[in-house]
Amino acid sequence: DIQMTQSPSSVSASVGDRVTITCRASQGISTWLAWYQQKPGKAPKLLISSASSLQSGVPSRFSGSGSGTDFTLTITSLQPEDFATYYCQQANSVPNTFGQGTKLEIK
Amino acid sequence: EVQLLESGGGLVQPGGSLRLSCAASGFTFSNYAMNWVRQAPGKGLEWVSVIGTTGTTTYYADSVRGRFTISRDNSKNTFYLQMNSLRAEDTAVYYCAKNRGSSTSSCSDHWGLGTLVTVSS
């Protein structure tokens, strides 16, 4: 199985800041990587697929990059509604494993 | 509008069984692979199982293989998760999720609200 490792596990930031979250796969997954946002008590929401393709309706301050084993999610100019937990998921092969999550908290 | 609605969660004793259902609407159900993903209290997301478009292809996480069975009824736009020999560690919110396409290996672009399964005596 492919293991996904996110860092950091948590990060504190302020409104207007730029934040980068990284995700590393235990083996190459090309660009088969998705990012989700989850708020407390809610279902995950798909933000980015194929490493860098922004889903319809997702603000352009979210962006993704990477290929192979190393990926990043960047949020520029943080907004209050962005404080949530973010997960990466590899879609290269079953089981489609998730990273352990990164909690983005308000500083 | 895509909608997924889980049902069937609840409290069950260790060793017991439960069947979850996910009713889908707003898309051509038979064209998409479907997943179950769970989240234990205060923990991260764990992929559980996926079923292909016709129901003949299924995969399971090691943690549930041999105890859980995924199935679907395309005539009812519904898929299921039969959970047997339940353990305390199966306690979680179970989400159903739609894959972006027909492939069983994919990310999920729509999710249900989740149903809570609690395994406790």
GROMACS .gro file of C-alpha atoms in nm:
model
  228
    1ASP     CA    1   0.000   0.000   0.000
    2ILE     CA    2   0.110   0.357  -0.064
    3GLN     CA    3   0.166   0.561   0.252
    4MET     CA    4   0.090   0.932   0.251
    5THR     CA    5   0.267   1.162   0.496
    6GLN     CA    6   0.155   1.520   0.549
    7SER     CA    7   0.346   1.797   0.720
    8PRO     CA    8   0.302   1.981   0.937
    9SER     CA    9   0.035   1.809   1.145
   10SER     CA   10  -0.088   2.150   1.253
   11VAL     CA   11  -0.010   2.508   1.167
   12SER     CA   12  -0.116   2.841   1.312
   13ALA     CA   13  -0.160   3.138   1.083
   14SER     CA   14  -0.336   3.469   1.059
   15VAL     CA   15  -0.593   3.603   0.817
   16GLY     CA   16  -0.407   3.725   0.511
   17ASP     CA   17  -0.112   3.488   0.555
   18ARG     CA   18   0.019   3.241   0.300
   19VAL     CA   19   0.031   2.877   0.410
   20THR     CA   20   0.189   2.573   0.246
   21ILE     CA   21   0.109   2.212   0.337
   22THR     CA   22   0.314   1.927   0.202
   23CYS     CA   23   0.226   1.567   0.125
   24ARG     CA   24   0.474   1.293   0.046
   25ALA     CA   25   0.392   0.956  -0.107
   26SER     CA   26   0.592   0.645  -0.021
   27GLN     CA   27   0.624   0.572  -0.392
   28GLY     CA   28   0.568   0.762  -0.712
   29ILE     CA   29   0.207   0.842  -0.793
   30SER     CA   30   0.254   1.070  -1.095
   31THR     CA   31  -0.005   1.344  -1.039
   32TRP     CA   32  -0.271   1.119  -0.889
   33LEU     CA   33  -0.312   1.334  -0.583
   34ALA     CA   34  -0.615   1.510  -0.437
   35TRP     CA   35  -0.661   1.763  -0.160
   36TYR     CA   36  -0.967   1.792   0.063
   37GLN     CA   37  -1.085   2.045   0.318
   38GLN     CA   38  -1.286   1.932   0.619
   39LYS     CA   39  -1.454   2.153   0.875
   40PRO     CA   40  -1.569   2.019   1.214
   41GLY     CA   41  -1.880   1.805   1.188
   42LYS     CA   42  -1.885   1.826   0.811
   43ALA     CA   43  -1.798   1.596   0.524
   44PRO     CA   44  -1.472   1.648   0.337
   45LYS     CA   45  -1.482   1.875   0.035
   46LEU     CA   46  -1.269   1.809  -0.273
   47LEU     CA   47  -1.053   2.112  -0.348
   48ILE     CA   48  -0.796   1.988  -0.597
   49SER     CA   49  -0.762   1.677  -0.810
   50SER     CA   50  -0.477   1.555  -1.030
   51ALA     CA   51  -0.235   1.748  -0.806
   52SER     CA   52  -0.318   2.090  -0.946
   53SER     CA   53  -0.669   2.099  -1.095
   54LEU     CA   54  -0.890   2.329  -0.894
   55GLN     CA   55  -1.245   2.207  -0.855
   56SER     CA   56  -1.527   2.427  -0.977
   57GLY     CA   57  -1.625   2.686  -0.720
   58VAL     CA   58  -1.303   2.662  -0.519
   59PRO     CA   59  -1.140   3.004  -0.471
   60SER     CA   60  -0.828   3.072  -0.671
   61ARG     CA   61  -0.628   3.139  -0.353
   62PHE     CA   62  -0.599   2.760  -0.331
   63SER     CA   63  -0.340   2.595  -0.552
   64GLY     CA   64  -0.168   2.260  -0.574
   65SER     CA   65   0.155   2.142  -0.727
   66GLY     CA   66   0.388   1.848  -0.747
   67SER     CA   67   0.434   1.512  -0.912
   68GLY     CA   68   0.595   1.183  -0.831
   69THR     CA   69   0.626   1.171  -0.454
   70ASP     CA   70   0.618   1.533  -0.334
   71PHE     CA   71   0.317   1.761  -0.342
   72THR     CA   72   0.210   2.093  -0.194
   73LEU     CA   73  -0.114   2.273  -0.121
   74THR     CA   74  -0.076   2.648  -0.098
   75ILE     CA   75  -0.334   2.889   0.032
   76THR     CA   76  -0.259   3.254  -0.030
   77SER     CA   77  -0.424   3.536   0.161
   78LEU     CA   78  -0.597   3.317   0.421
   79GLN     CA   79  -0.960   3.391   0.485
   80PRO     CA   80  -1.152   3.312   0.806
   81GLU     CA   81  -1.342   3.032   0.632
   82ASP     CA   82  -1.015   2.855   0.540
   83PHE     CA   83  -0.940   2.746   0.895
   84ALA     CA   84  -1.007   2.374   0.877
   85THR     CA   85  -0.828   2.041   0.845
   86TYR     CA   86  -0.674   1.948   0.511
   87TYR     CA   87  -0.611   1.598   0.381
   88CYS     CA   88  -0.424   1.465   0.081
   89GLN     CA   89  -0.526   1.139  -0.087
   90GLN     CA   90  -0.345   0.936  -0.349
   91ALA     CA   91  -0.561   0.816  -0.637
   92ASN     CA   92  -0.288   0.615  -0.809
   93SER     CA   93  -0.387   0.274  -0.676
   94VAL     CA   94  -0.627   0.105  -0.438
   95PRO     CA   95  -0.633   0.145  -0.143
   96ASN     CA   96  -0.662   0.517  -0.206
   97THR     CA   97  -0.490   0.618   0.115
   98PHE     CA   98  -0.518   0.952   0.291
   99GLY     CA   99  -0.257   1.155   0.469
  100GLN     CA  100  -0.305   1.201   0.841
  101GLY     CA  101  -0.433   1.555   0.802
  102THR     CA  102  -0.308   1.907   0.870
  103LYS     CA  103  -0.508   2.126   1.104
  104LEU     CA  104  -0.493   2.493   1.008
  105GLU     CA  105  -0.566   2.706   1.313
  106ILE     CA  106  -0.607   3.075   1.370
  107LYS     CA  107  -0.307   3.242   1.535
  108GLU     CA  108  -2.750   1.842  -0.794
  109VAL     CA  109  -2.558   1.538  -0.670
  110GLN     CA  110  -2.688   1.408  -0.340
  111LEU     CA  111  -2.572   1.116  -0.130
  112LEU     CA  112  -2.763   1.014   0.179
  113GLU     CA  113  -2.636   0.752   0.421
  114SER     CA  114  -2.856   0.556   0.657
  115GLY     CA  115  -2.832   0.256   0.883
  116GLY     CA  116  -2.587   0.373   1.145
  117GLY     CA  117  -2.642   0.324   1.516
  118LEU     CA  118  -2.528   0.149   1.829
  119VAL     CA  119  -2.430  -0.216   1.805
  120GLN     CA  120  -2.259  -0.456   2.040
  121PRO     CA  121  -1.915  -0.598   1.966
  122GLY     CA  122  -1.949  -0.895   1.735
  123GLY     CA  123  -2.274  -0.761   1.593
  124SER     CA  124  -2.374  -0.661   1.243
  125LEU     CA  125  -2.504  -0.351   1.071
  126ARG     CA  126  -2.586  -0.260   0.712
  127LEU     CA  127  -2.527   0.090   0.587
  128SER     CA  128  -2.703   0.224   0.279
  129CYS     CA  129  -2.621   0.520   0.058
  130ALA     CA  130  -2.894   0.653  -0.167
  131ALA     CA  131  -2.767   0.853  -0.463
  132SER     CA  132  -2.938   1.108  -0.685
  133GLY     CA  133  -2.854   1.382  -0.931
  134PHE     CA  134  -2.620   1.179  -1.153
  135THR     CA  135  -2.613   0.856  -1.355
  136PHE     CA  136  -2.531   0.626  -1.066
  137SER     CA  137  -2.436   0.324  -1.277
  138ASN     CA  138  -2.151   0.518  -1.442
  139TYR     CA  139  -1.953   0.579  -1.124
  140ALA     CA  140  -1.750   0.378  -0.877
  141MET     CA  141  -1.854   0.442  -0.518
  142ASN     CA  142  -1.666   0.439  -0.188
  143TRP     CA  143  -1.706   0.414   0.184
  144VAL     CA  144  -1.469   0.622   0.394
  145ARG     CA  145  -1.474   0.638   0.773
  146GLN     CA  146  -1.351   0.871   1.042
  147ALA     CA  147  -1.309   0.760   1.401
  148PRO     CA  148  -1.383   1.024   1.666
  149GLY     CA  149  -1.112   1.289   1.661
  150LYS     CA  150  -0.912   1.101   1.397
  151GLY     CA  151  -0.836   1.131   1.030
  152LEU     CA  152  -1.001   0.987   0.722
  153GLU     CA  153  -0.968   0.616   0.649
  154TRP     CA  154  -1.063   0.467   0.314
  155VAL     CA  155  -1.272   0.154   0.371
  156SER     CA  156  -1.398   0.007   0.044
  157VAL     CA  157  -1.479   0.079  -0.320
  158ILE     CA  158  -1.713  -0.085  -0.569
  159GLY     CA  159  -1.699  -0.063  -0.944
  160THR     CA  160  -1.982   0.039  -1.170
  161THR     CA  161  -2.133  -0.306  -1.219
  162GLY     CA  162  -2.060  -0.434  -0.871
  163THR     CA  163  -1.827  -0.710  -0.984
  164THR     CA  164  -1.511  -0.526  -0.878
  165THR     CA  165  -1.463  -0.456  -0.509
  166TYR     CA  166  -1.171  -0.367  -0.287
  167TYR     CA  167  -1.133  -0.341   0.088
  168ALA     CA  168  -0.896  -0.196   0.344
  169ASP     CA  169  -0.698  -0.461   0.530
  170SER     CA  170  -0.870  -0.354   0.852
  171VAL     CA  171  -1.214  -0.464   0.727
  172ARG     CA  172  -1.145  -0.732   0.467
  173GLY     CA  173  -1.334  -1.052   0.547
  174ARG     CA  174  -1.578  -0.871   0.778
  175PHE     CA  175  -1.730  -0.602   0.554
  176THR     CA  176  -1.900  -0.646   0.217
  177ILE     CA  177  -1.976  -0.368  -0.026
  178SER     CA  178  -2.252  -0.406  -0.284
  179ARG     CA  179  -2.474  -0.196  -0.507
  180ASP     CA  180  -2.813  -0.200  -0.672
  181ASN     CA  181  -2.803   0.019  -0.980
  182SER     CA  182  -3.179  -0.016  -1.027
  183LYS     CA  183  -3.225   0.156  -0.691
  184ASN     CA  184  -2.935   0.402  -0.720
  185THR     CA  185  -2.813   0.270  -0.388
  186PHE     CA  186  -2.505   0.099  -0.254
  187TYR     CA  187  -2.442  -0.072   0.073
  188LEU     CA  188  -2.187  -0.172   0.332
  189GLN     CA  189  -2.265  -0.490   0.524
  190MET     CA  190  -2.058  -0.486   0.840
  191ASN     CA  191  -2.018  -0.808   1.039
  192SER     CA  192  -1.810  -0.905   1.342
  193LEU     CA  193  -1.796  -0.543   1.446
  194ARG     CA  194  -1.525  -0.428   1.684
  195ALA     CA  195  -1.486  -0.123   1.905
  196GLU     CA  196  -1.227   0.012   1.662
  197ASP     CA  197  -1.492   0.023   1.387
  198THR     CA  198  -1.662   0.306   1.575
  199ALA     CA  199  -1.664   0.599   1.335
  200VAL     CA  200  -1.864   0.826   1.112
  201TYR     CA  201  -1.905   0.642   0.783
  202TYR     CA  202  -1.922   0.854   0.469
  203CYS     CA  203  -2.031   0.739   0.128
  204ALA     CA  204  -1.849   0.910  -0.155
  205LYS     CA  205  -1.876   0.921  -0.532
  206ASN     CA  206  -1.565   0.874  -0.745
  207ARG     CA  207  -1.495   1.123  -1.021
  208GLY     CA  208  -1.537   0.851  -1.281
  209SER     CA  209  -1.583   0.481  -1.340
  210SER     CA  210  -1.238   0.386  -1.213
  211THR     CA  211  -1.218   0.224  -0.873
  212SER     CA  212  -0.898   0.420  -0.809
  213SER     CA  213  -0.990   0.786  -0.795
  214CYS     CA  214  -1.059   1.076  -0.570
  215SER     CA  215  -1.413   1.151  -0.456
  216ASP     CA  216  -1.591   1.462  -0.571
  217HIS     CA  217  -1.912   1.429  -0.372
  218TRP     CA  218  -1.969   1.302  -0.019
  219GLY     CA  219  -2.267   1.222   0.198
  220LEU     CA  220  -2.320   1.379   0.536
  221GLY     CA  221  -2.209   1.065   0.717
  222THR     CA  222  -2.371   0.818   0.954
  223LEU     CA  223  -2.233   0.732   1.297
  224VAL     CA  224  -2.162   0.372   1.388
  225THR     CA  225  -2.089   0.306   1.753
  226VAL     CA  226  -1.968  -0.038   1.860
  227SER     CA  227  -2.001  -0.073   2.233
  228SER     CA  228  -2.146  -0.303   2.496
   0.00000   0.00000   0.00000
